[in-house]
Tab-separated table of C-alpha atoms in Angstrom:
chain	number	residue	atom	x	y	z
A	4	UNK	CA	6.190	-13.668	19.012
A	5	UNK	CA	5.551	-10.206	19.388
A	6	UNK	CA	5.054	-8.106	15.977
A	7	UNK	CA	6.628	-4.534	15.855
A	8	UNK	CA	4.606	-1.704	14.707
A	9	UNK	CA	5.713	-1.764	11.352
A	10	UNK	CA	4.615	-5.143	10.802
A	11	UNK	CA	1.285	-4.446	12.480
A	12	UNK	CA	0.549	-1.524	10.175
A	13	UNK	CA	1.387	-3.709	7.150
A	14	UNK	CA	-0.662	-6.452	8.099
A	15	UNK	CA	-3.478	-4.031	8.972
A	16	UNK	CA	-3.413	-2.718	5.704
A	17	UNK	CA	-2.885	-5.775	3.580
A	18	UNK	CA	-6.114	-7.148	5.259
A	19	UNK	CA	-7.998	-4.209	4.315
A	20	UNK	CA	-6.672	-4.638	0.852
A	21	UNK	CA	-7.486	-8.295	0.890
A	22	UNK	CA	-11.142	-7.365	1.876
A	23	UNK	CA	-11.389	-4.801	-0.847
A	24	UNK	CA	-13.474	-5.871	-4.134
A	25	UNK	CA	-10.958	-3.724	-6.503
A	26	UNK	CA	-7.480	-4.440	-4.933
A	27	UNK	CA	-7.398	-0.727	-3.441
A	28	UNK	CA	-8.202	1.409	-0.519
A	29	UNK	CA	-8.311	4.960	0.132
A	30	UNK	CA	-7.539	6.039	3.944
A	31	UNK	CA	-7.065	9.242	5.910
A	32	UNK	CA	-3.290	8.871	7.604
A	33	UNK	CA	-4.367	10.761	10.595
A	34	UNK	CA	-7.452	8.309	11.482
A	35	UNK	CA	-5.200	5.353	10.623
A	36	UNK	CA	-2.614	6.404	13.050
A	37	UNK	CA	-5.132	7.075	15.797
A	38	UNK	CA	-6.959	3.891	15.426
A	39	UNK	CA	-3.213	2.097	15.541
A	40	UNK	CA	-1.940	4.494	18.124
A	41	UNK	CA	0.942	5.534	16.377
A	42	UNK	CA	2.572	8.868	14.729
A	43	UNK	CA	1.249	9.537	10.936
A	44	UNK	CA	5.049	9.679	10.144
A	45	UNK	CA	5.091	5.635	10.947
A	46	UNK	CA	2.206	5.274	8.607
A	47	UNK	CA	4.072	7.122	6.031
A	48	UNK	CA	7.225	5.197	6.686
A	49	UNK	CA	5.362	1.906	6.262
A	50	UNK	CA	3.777	3.315	2.937
A	51	UNK	CA	7.245	4.155	1.770
A	52	UNK	CA	9.115	0.663	2.473
A	53	UNK	CA	6.627	-1.841	2.248
A	54	UNK	CA	4.176	-0.785	-0.483
A	55	UNK	CA	6.402	-0.020	-3.166
A	56	UNK	CA	6.160	-0.276	-6.993
A	57	UNK	CA	8.303	-3.374	-6.926
A	58	UNK	CA	6.197	-5.028	-4.449
A	59	UNK	CA	3.438	-4.364	-7.154
A	60	UNK	CA	1.464	-1.353	-5.146
A	61	UNK	CA	0.623	1.946	-6.433
A	62	UNK	CA	0.450	4.550	-3.440
A	63	UNK	CA	-0.911	8.342	-4.154
A	64	UNK	CA	-1.006	10.636	-1.332
A	65	UNK	CA	-2.310	13.905	-0.662
A	66	UNK	CA	-1.402	15.929	2.503
A	67	UNK	CA	-3.403	18.523	4.540
A	68	UNK	CA	-7.073	19.189	5.207
A	69	UNK	CA	-9.132	16.085	3.513
A	70	UNK	CA	-5.840	14.552	2.700
A	71	UNK	CA	-5.793	11.145	1.939
A	72	UNK	CA	-3.608	7.721	1.056
A	73	UNK	CA	-4.894	5.472	-1.810
A	74	UNK	CA	-3.239	2.294	-2.323
A	75	UNK	CA	-3.941	-0.080	-5.418
A	76	UNK	CA	-2.341	-3.368	-5.850
A	77	UNK	CA	-1.289	-4.321	-9.412
A	78	UNK	CA	-0.827	-7.861	-10.829
A	79	UNK	CA	2.820	-8.839	-11.594
A	80	UNK	CA	3.159	-11.354	-14.346
A	81	UNK	CA	6.640	-12.790	-14.671
A	82	UNK	CA	8.252	-13.255	-18.043
A	83	UNK	CA	11.829	-14.722	-18.997
A	84	UNK	CA	14.081	-12.032	-17.468
A	85	UNK	CA	11.283	-9.450	-16.754
A	86	UNK	CA	8.043	-8.561	-15.303
A	87	UNK	CA	5.010	-7.034	-16.774
A	88	UNK	CA	3.160	-4.552	-14.205
A	89	UNK	CA	-0.231	-4.464	-15.168
A	90	UNK	CA	-1.835	-1.401	-13.350
A	91	UNK	CA	-5.976	-1.389	-12.937
A	92	UNK	CA	-7.363	0.069	-16.084
A	93	UNK	CA	-4.002	1.269	-17.656
A	94	UNK	CA	-1.441	0.363	-19.733
A	95	UNK	CA	1.182	-2.063	-19.034
A	96	UNK	CA	4.603	-1.040	-18.267
A	97	UNK	CA	7.649	-3.527	-18.659
A	98	UNK	CA	10.749	-3.525	-15.997
A	99	UNK	CA	13.825	-5.961	-16.303
A	100	UNK	CA	14.928	-7.285	-12.682
């Protein structure tokens, strides 16, 4: 079964995150798009739909020359009726689901 481009981009980024020591990575959108043979807007789409707060990710982005995308994975701790988001080196935020 052939993967679609969105799934390929997500898998590629997840592999990079898994290999990182601190559950974060910093990439240049244009370089990643060139490497994967797609448009930078497709990278943006994947970041906006697959790497969301609700799935335990923080995405920071800066556009323009020298622009970057930083993706960090947060730990999600489940408690009765809510979850606690524990960002790296920060305070906990509580959200109900």
